Every structure is written in structure tokens, then in C-alpha cells.
mmCIF file of N, CA and C in Angstrom:
data_model
loop_
_atom_site.group_PDB
_atom_site.id
_atom_site.type_symbol
_atom_site.label_atom_id
_atom_site.label_comp_id
_atom_site.label_asym_id
_atom_site.label_seq_id
_atom_site.Cartn_x
_atom_site.Cartn_y
_atom_site.Cartn_z
ATOM 1 N N MET A 834 284.909 213.645 211.434
ATOM 2 C CA MET A 834 283.402 213.267 212.153
ATOM 3 C C MET A 834 282.775 212.140 211.560
ATOM 4 N N THR A 835 283.571 212.034 209.911
ATOM 5 C CA THR A 835 282.714 210.798 209.416
ATOM 6 C C THR A 835 283.264 209.391 209.689
ATOM 7 N N ASP A 836 284.894 209.835 210.392
ATOM 8 C CA ASP A 836 285.594 208.812 210.515
ATOM 9 C C ASP A 836 285.312 208.051 212.082
ATOM 10 N N GLU A 837 284.564 208.641 212.874
ATOM 11 C CA GLU A 837 284.508 208.420 214.030
ATOM 12 C C GLU A 837 282.955 207.445 213.731
ATOM 13 N N LYS A 838 281.855 208.223 212.611
ATOM 14 C CA LYS A 838 280.775 207.511 212.677
ATOM 15 C C LYS A 838 280.892 206.102 212.202
ATOM 16 N N ASP A 839 282.176 205.802 210.743
ATOM 17 C CA ASP A 839 282.234 204.993 210.412
ATOM 18 C C ASP A 839 283.315 203.747 211.238
ATOM 19 N N LEU A 840 283.798 204.185 212.235
ATOM 20 C CA LEU A 840 284.412 203.072 213.610
ATOM 21 C C LEU A 840 282.949 202.880 213.995
ATOM 22 N N ASP A 841 282.493 203.691 214.542
ATOM 23 C CA ASP A 841 280.934 203.227 215.361
ATOM 24 C C ASP A 841 280.227 202.258 214.581
ATOM 25 N N LEU A 842 280.162 202.713 213.408
ATOM 26 C CA LEU A 842 279.483 201.280 212.401
ATOM 27 C C LEU A 842 279.958 200.472 212.267
ATOM 28 N N GLN A 843 281.612 200.214 212.396
ATOM 29 C CA GLN A 843 281.907 198.996 212.210
ATOM 30 C C GLN A 843 282.035 198.318 213.840
ATOM 31 N N TYR A 844 282.237 199.014 214.543
ATOM 32 C CA TYR A 844 281.918 198.128 215.780
ATOM 33 C C TYR A 844 280.553 197.928 216.105
ATOM 34 N N LEU A 845 279.920 198.443 215.535
ATOM 35 C CA LEU A 845 278.082 197.778 215.691
ATOM 36 C C LEU A 845 278.107 196.442 214.626
ATOM 37 N N ILE A 846 278.599 196.707 213.498
ATOM 38 C CA ILE A 846 278.590 195.480 212.637
ATOM 39 C C ILE A 846 279.352 194.359 213.496
ATOM 40 N N GLU A 847 280.397 194.589 213.635
ATOM 41 C CA GLU A 847 281.384 193.299 214.266
ATOM 42 C C GLU A 847 280.817 193.346 215.517
ATOM 43 N N LYS A 848 280.346 194.016 216.607
ATOM 44 C CA LYS A 848 279.504 193.663 217.541
ATOM 45 C C LYS A 848 278.206 192.563 217.172
ATOM 46 N N LYS A 849 277.726 192.987 216.171
ATOM 47 C CA LYS A 849 276.313 192.138 215.590
ATOM 48 C C LYS A 849 276.795 190.573 215.357
ATOM 49 N N ARG A 850 278.190 191.005 214.634
ATOM 50 C CA ARG A 850 278.383 189.249 213.342
ATOM 51 C C ARG A 850 278.622 188.460 214.897
ATOM 52 N N LYS A 851 279.553 189.265 216.363
ATOM 53 C CA LYS A 851 279.944 188.164 216.812
ATOM 54 C C LYS A 851 279.147 187.384 217.777
ATOM 55 N N GLU A 852 277.458 188.269 218.150
ATOM 56 C CA GLU A 852 277.006 188.146 218.914
ATOM 57 C C GLU A 852 275.899 187.376 218.138
ATOM 58 N N LYS A 853 275.684 186.855 216.593
ATOM 59 C CA LYS A 853 275.205 186.275 216.055
ATOM 60 C C LYS A 853 276.105 184.654 215.903
ATOM 61 N N GLU A 854 277.551 184.830 215.585
ATOM 62 C CA GLU A 854 278.157 183.727 215.724
ATOM 63 C C GLU A 854 278.268 182.530 217.193
ATOM 64 N N GLU A 855 278.146 183.785 218.380
ATOM 65 C CA GLU A 855 277.926 182.908 219.768
ATOM 66 C C GLU A 855 276.591 182.380 220.023
ATOM 67 N N LYS A 856 275.549 183.310 219.448
ATOM 68 C CA LYS A 856 274.005 182.268 219.495
ATOM 69 C C LYS A 856 274.333 181.095 218.517
ATOM 70 N N GLU A 857 275.001 181.039 217.485
ATOM 71 C CA GLU A 857 274.935 179.877 216.594
ATOM 72 C C GLU A 857 275.605 178.665 217.284
ATOM 73 N N ARG A 858 277.013 179.193 217.927
ATOM 74 C CA ARG A 858 277.636 178.444 218.558
ATOM 75 C C ARG A 858 276.801 177.638 219.741
ATOM 76 N N LEU A 859 276.412 178.345 220.166
ATOM 77 C CA LEU A 859 275.305 177.791 221.552
ATOM 78 C C LEU A 859 274.407 176.855 221.128
ATOM 79 N N GLU A 860 273.386 177.391 220.088
ATOM 80 C CA GLU A 860 272.373 176.314 219.126
ATOM 81 C C GLU A 860 273.348 175.082 218.864
ATOM 82 N N ARG A 861 274.369 175.076 218.372
ATOM 83 C CA ARG A 861 275.100 173.974 218.118
ATOM 84 C C ARG A 861 275.337 172.966 219.466
ATOM 85 N N GLU A 862 275.809 173.771 220.321
ATOM 86 C CA GLU A 862 276.192 172.763 221.405
ATOM 87 C C GLU A 862 274.969 172.270 222.366
ATOM 88 N N GLU A 863 274.151 173.414 222.177
ATOM 89 C CA GLU A 863 272.413 172.720 222.292
ATOM 90 C C GLU A 863 272.366 171.593 221.913
ATOM 91 N N TRP A 864 272.133 171.396 220.547
ATOM 92 C CA TRP A 864 271.947 170.626 219.252
ATOM 93 C C TRP A 864 272.706 169.468 220.044
ATOM 94 N N LYS A 865 273.747 169.518 220.315
ATOM 95 C CA LYS A 865 274.861 168.484 220.124
ATOM 96 C C LYS A 865 274.407 167.729 221.983
ATOM 97 N N ARG A 866 274.130 168.449 222.659
ATOM 98 C CA ARG A 866 273.769 168.315 223.892
ATOM 99 C C ARG A 866 272.848 167.159 224.076
ATOM 100 N N GLN A 867 271.189 167.713 223.067
ATOM 101 C CA GLN A 867 269.911 167.062 223.062
ATOM 102 C C GLN A 867 270.661 165.773 222.050
ATOM 103 N N GLU A 868 271.656 165.884 221.338
ATOM 104 C CA GLU A 868 271.799 164.623 220.397
ATOM 105 C C GLU A 868 272.414 163.383 221.707
ATOM 106 N N ARG A 869 272.861 164.034 222.109
ATOM 107 C CA ARG A 869 273.817 162.535 223.182
ATOM 108 C C ARG A 869 272.695 162.181 224.309
ATOM 109 N N GLU A 870 271.841 163.404 224.829
ATOM 110 C CA GLU A 870 271.050 162.830 225.848
ATOM 111 C C GLU A 870 269.805 161.573 224.902
ATOM 112 N N ASN A 871 269.828 162.094 223.768
ATOM 113 C CA ASN A 871 268.774 161.280 222.664
ATOM 114 C C ASN A 871 269.410 159.670 222.897
ATOM 115 N N GLN A 872 270.612 160.122 222.389
ATOM 116 C CA GLN A 872 271.602 158.755 221.717
ATOM 117 C C GLN A 872 271.578 157.413 223.773
ATOM 118 N N LYS A 873 271.416 158.735 224.613
ATOM 119 C CA LYS A 873 271.628 157.798 225.516
ATOM 120 C C LYS A 873 270.438 157.045 226.273
ATOM 121 N N ARG A 874 269.617 157.605 225.607
ATOM 122 C CA ARG A 874 267.991 157.121 225.976
ATOM 123 C C ARG A 874 267.800 156.204 225.415
ATOM 124 N N GLU A 875 267.821 156.330 223.961
ATOM 125 C CA GLU A 875 268.187 155.106 223.203
ATOM 126 C C GLU A 875 268.954 153.745 223.172
ATOM 127 N N GLU A 876 270.060 153.942 224.104
ATOM 128 C CA GLU A 876 270.709 152.606 224.583
ATOM 129 C C GLU A 876 270.158 152.378 225.986
ATOM 130 N N ARG A 877 269.647 153.094 226.946
ATOM 131 C CA ARG A 877 268.826 152.252 227.741
ATOM 132 C C ARG A 877 267.771 151.770 227.235
ATOM 133 N N LYS A 878 266.823 152.025 226.009
ATOM 134 C CA LYS A 878 265.644 151.262 226.404
ATOM 135 C C LYS A 878 266.184 149.862 225.407
ATOM 136 N N ARG A 879 267.354 149.850 224.492
ATOM 137 C CA ARG A 879 268.080 148.919 224.134
ATOM 138 C C ARG A 879 268.564 148.000 225.414
ATOM 139 N N LYS A 880 268.905 148.274 226.621
ATOM 140 C CA LYS A 880 269.166 147.741 227.175
ATOM 141 C C LYS A 880 268.099 146.775 227.999
ATOM 142 N N LYS A 881 266.987 147.893 228.211
ATOM 143 C CA LYS A 881 266.070 147.146 229.088
ATOM 144 C C LYS A 881 265.255 145.892 228.100
ATOM 145 N N ARG A 882 265.358 146.057 226.929
ATOM 146 C CA ARG A 882 264.291 144.548 226.465
ATOM 147 C C ARG A 882 265.514 143.292 226.681
#
């Protein structure tokens, strides 16, 4: 019985860890996307001058 509980716990811990990693990855991608947009905006501003 304990083995099963341990496995469940390990599974949940692993699942949480993966969810956290995925969330962080998505946040980094979003940040990079915003950075690119900001750079494009800056370039357009420079070209207008």
C-alpha cells in the first residue's frame, strides 16, 4: 500500500514540476515575443525620423 502511495506522490510531484517548467517556458517565450515586438516598434520609430 505504501508503495502505491509513494508512486502517486512521486507522480504528483513530477506532474507539478512539469507544469511549473511548462509555465516558465511559456513565460520566457512570451517575454521574448514582447522583446521582439518592442524592438520592431523602436526600429519603426527610428525609420520615421
